[in-house]
XYZ file of C-alpha atoms in Angstrom:
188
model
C 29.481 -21.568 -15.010
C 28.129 -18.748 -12.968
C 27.666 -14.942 -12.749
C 26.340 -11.934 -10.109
C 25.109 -8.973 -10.461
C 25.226 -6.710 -7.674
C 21.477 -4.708 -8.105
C 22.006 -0.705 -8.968
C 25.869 -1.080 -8.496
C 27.357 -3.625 -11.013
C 27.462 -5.200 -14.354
C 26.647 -8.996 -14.601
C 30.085 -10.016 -13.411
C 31.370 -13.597 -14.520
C 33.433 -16.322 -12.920
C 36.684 -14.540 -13.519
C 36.743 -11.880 -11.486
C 36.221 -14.716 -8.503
C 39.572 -16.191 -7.790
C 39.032 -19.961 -7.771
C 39.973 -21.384 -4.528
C 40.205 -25.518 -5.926
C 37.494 -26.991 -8.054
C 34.515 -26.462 -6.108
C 35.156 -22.886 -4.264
C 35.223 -19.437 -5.107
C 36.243 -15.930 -3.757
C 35.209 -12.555 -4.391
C 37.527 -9.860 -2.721
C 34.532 -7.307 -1.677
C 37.099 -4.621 -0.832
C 38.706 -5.112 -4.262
C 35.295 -4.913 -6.076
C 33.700 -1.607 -3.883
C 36.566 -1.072 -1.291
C 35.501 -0.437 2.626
C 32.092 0.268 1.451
C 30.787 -3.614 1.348
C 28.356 -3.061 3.856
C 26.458 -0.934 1.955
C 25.943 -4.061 -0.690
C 22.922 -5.350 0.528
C 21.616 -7.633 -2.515
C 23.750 -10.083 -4.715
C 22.057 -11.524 -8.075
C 23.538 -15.011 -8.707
C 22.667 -17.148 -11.745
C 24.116 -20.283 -13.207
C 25.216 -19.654 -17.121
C 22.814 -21.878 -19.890
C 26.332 -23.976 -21.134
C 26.996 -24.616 -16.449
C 25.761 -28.714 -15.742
C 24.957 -29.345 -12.090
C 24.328 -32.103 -11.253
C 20.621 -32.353 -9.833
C 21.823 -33.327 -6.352
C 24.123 -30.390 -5.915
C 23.700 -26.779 -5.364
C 25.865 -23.477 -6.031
C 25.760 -22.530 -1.971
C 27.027 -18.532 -1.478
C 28.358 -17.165 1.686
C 29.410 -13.950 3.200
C 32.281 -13.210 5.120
C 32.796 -9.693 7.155
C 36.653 -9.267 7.543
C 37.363 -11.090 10.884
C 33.986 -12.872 10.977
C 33.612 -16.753 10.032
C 31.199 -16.941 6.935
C 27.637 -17.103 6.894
C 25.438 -18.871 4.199
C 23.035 -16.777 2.291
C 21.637 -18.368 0.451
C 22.443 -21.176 -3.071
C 20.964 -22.103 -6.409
C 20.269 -25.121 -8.184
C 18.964 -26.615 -12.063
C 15.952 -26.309 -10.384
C 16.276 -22.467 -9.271
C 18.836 -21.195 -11.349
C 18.672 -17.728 -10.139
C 17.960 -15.788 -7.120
C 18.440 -12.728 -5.752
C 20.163 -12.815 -2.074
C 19.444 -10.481 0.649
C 23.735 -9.862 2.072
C 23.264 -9.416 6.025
C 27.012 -8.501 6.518
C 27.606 -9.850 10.098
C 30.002 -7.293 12.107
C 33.427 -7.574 11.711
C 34.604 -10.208 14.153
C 36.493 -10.460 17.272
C 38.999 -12.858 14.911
C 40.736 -9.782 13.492
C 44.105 -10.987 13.811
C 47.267 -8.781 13.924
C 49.211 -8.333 10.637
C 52.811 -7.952 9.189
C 53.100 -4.006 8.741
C 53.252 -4.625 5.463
C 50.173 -7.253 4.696
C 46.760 -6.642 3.700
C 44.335 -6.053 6.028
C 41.674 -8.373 6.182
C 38.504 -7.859 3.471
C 34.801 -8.918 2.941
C 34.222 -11.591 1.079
C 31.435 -13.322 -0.924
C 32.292 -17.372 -1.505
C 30.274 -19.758 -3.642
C 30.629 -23.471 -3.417
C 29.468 -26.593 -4.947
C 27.734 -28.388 -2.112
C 25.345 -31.380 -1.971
C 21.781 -29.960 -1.691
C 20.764 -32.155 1.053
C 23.346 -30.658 3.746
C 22.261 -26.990 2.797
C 19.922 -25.114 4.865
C 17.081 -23.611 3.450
C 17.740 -22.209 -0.070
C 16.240 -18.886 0.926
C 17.365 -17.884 4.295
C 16.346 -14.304 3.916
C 12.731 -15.341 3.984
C 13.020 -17.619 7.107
C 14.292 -14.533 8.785
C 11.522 -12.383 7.894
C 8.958 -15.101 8.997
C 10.913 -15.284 12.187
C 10.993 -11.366 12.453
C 6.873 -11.329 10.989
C 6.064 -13.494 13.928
C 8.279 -12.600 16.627
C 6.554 -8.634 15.788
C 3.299 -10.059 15.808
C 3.817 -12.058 19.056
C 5.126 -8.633 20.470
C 1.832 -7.634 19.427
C -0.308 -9.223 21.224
C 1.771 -9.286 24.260
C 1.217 -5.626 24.517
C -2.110 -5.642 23.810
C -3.149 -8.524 26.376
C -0.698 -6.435 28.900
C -2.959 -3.890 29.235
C -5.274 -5.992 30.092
C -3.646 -7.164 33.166
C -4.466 -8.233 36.208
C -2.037 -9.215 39.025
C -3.613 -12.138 41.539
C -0.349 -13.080 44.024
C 2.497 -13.909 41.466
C 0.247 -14.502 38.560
C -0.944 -12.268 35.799
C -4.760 -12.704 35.244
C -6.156 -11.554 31.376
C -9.697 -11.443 30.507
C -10.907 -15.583 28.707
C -11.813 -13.430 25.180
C -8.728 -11.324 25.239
C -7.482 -13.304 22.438
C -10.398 -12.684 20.579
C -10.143 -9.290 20.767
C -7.074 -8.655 19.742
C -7.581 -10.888 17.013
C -10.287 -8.748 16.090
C -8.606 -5.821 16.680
C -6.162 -7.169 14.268
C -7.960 -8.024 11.279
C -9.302 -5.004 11.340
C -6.352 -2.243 11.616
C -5.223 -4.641 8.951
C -8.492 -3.786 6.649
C -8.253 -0.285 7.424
C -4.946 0.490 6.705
C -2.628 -2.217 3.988
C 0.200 -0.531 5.042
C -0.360 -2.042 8.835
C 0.575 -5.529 7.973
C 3.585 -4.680 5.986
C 5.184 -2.322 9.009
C 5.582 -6.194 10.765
C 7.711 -7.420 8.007
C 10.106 -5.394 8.410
């Protein structure tokens, strides 16, 4: 049906070390698999298996769950994109740690993967969207300081230069020609 590979730590690992929740949904104990130490798992290969059908409206979704925290989608892949590799953002463990028996486990990490219709998924590659977010949100801080010096204060209103956009625009393009490494400090 499916397998992962977890990038510089694991073996392609196959359906069976998930344990299968019903028909559709699957769990993989994190804590089991690399103990308190998930956090440091920051990339999950998944692929769908040559003999796995899906059907062409559905999609393999995967989620990650930090032990107390509700679980987050990832990322998923389809016939179309039958593999990806999926940046793991653990969110911090949550304020729904709940008290246990003395004797019961304590709550884990956990990776799920579902079969969901492709049409109620978000985008297949959340990890991107956040790094356009982050790209633009660094560039906006960008220019913000830049046209900040620039500054002017008339009564309760901040007064810029009319080219100041050009200028840092300018200014821009070309830090960005002198040094490639410029552009890629942003993405981060």
């Amino acid at each position: 049906m499916f397998g992962v590979v977890f990038p510089n730590r694991s073996f392609p690992i196959d359906i069976s070390t998930f344990s299968q929740i019903d028909t559709f949904h699957w769990i993989l104990d994190m804590n089991t698999f690399v103990g308190e130490a998930y956090d440091q798992v920051r990339e999950v290969c998944i692929f769908l298996l040559n003999n796995f059908t899906l059907p062409p409206d559905k999609a393999l979704a995967v989620y990650i769950q930090s032990p107390g925290s509700p679980f987050m989608f990832v990322g998923a892949v389809t016939l179309a994109r039958p593999s990806a590799v999926l940046s793991l953002p653990w969110p911090e463990p949550g304020g729904q740690l709940q008290l246990t028996a003395p004797n019961a486990a304590p709550p884990t990490a956990k990776i799920g993967v579902s079969v969901e219709d492709l049409a109620t998924l978000p985008s297949l590659d959340v990890t991107a969207e956040k790094r356009i977010e982050r790209l633009a949100m660094k560039v906006g801080e960008n220019l913000f300081h830049f046209m900040q010096s620039f500054c002017g204060v008339d009564g309760s209103k901040l007064v810029v230069p009319m080219d100041i956009l050009d200028r840092w625009f300018k200014k821009f393009q070309e830090k960005a020609k002198r040094d490639p490494e410029y552009l890629k400090g942003f993405a981060l």
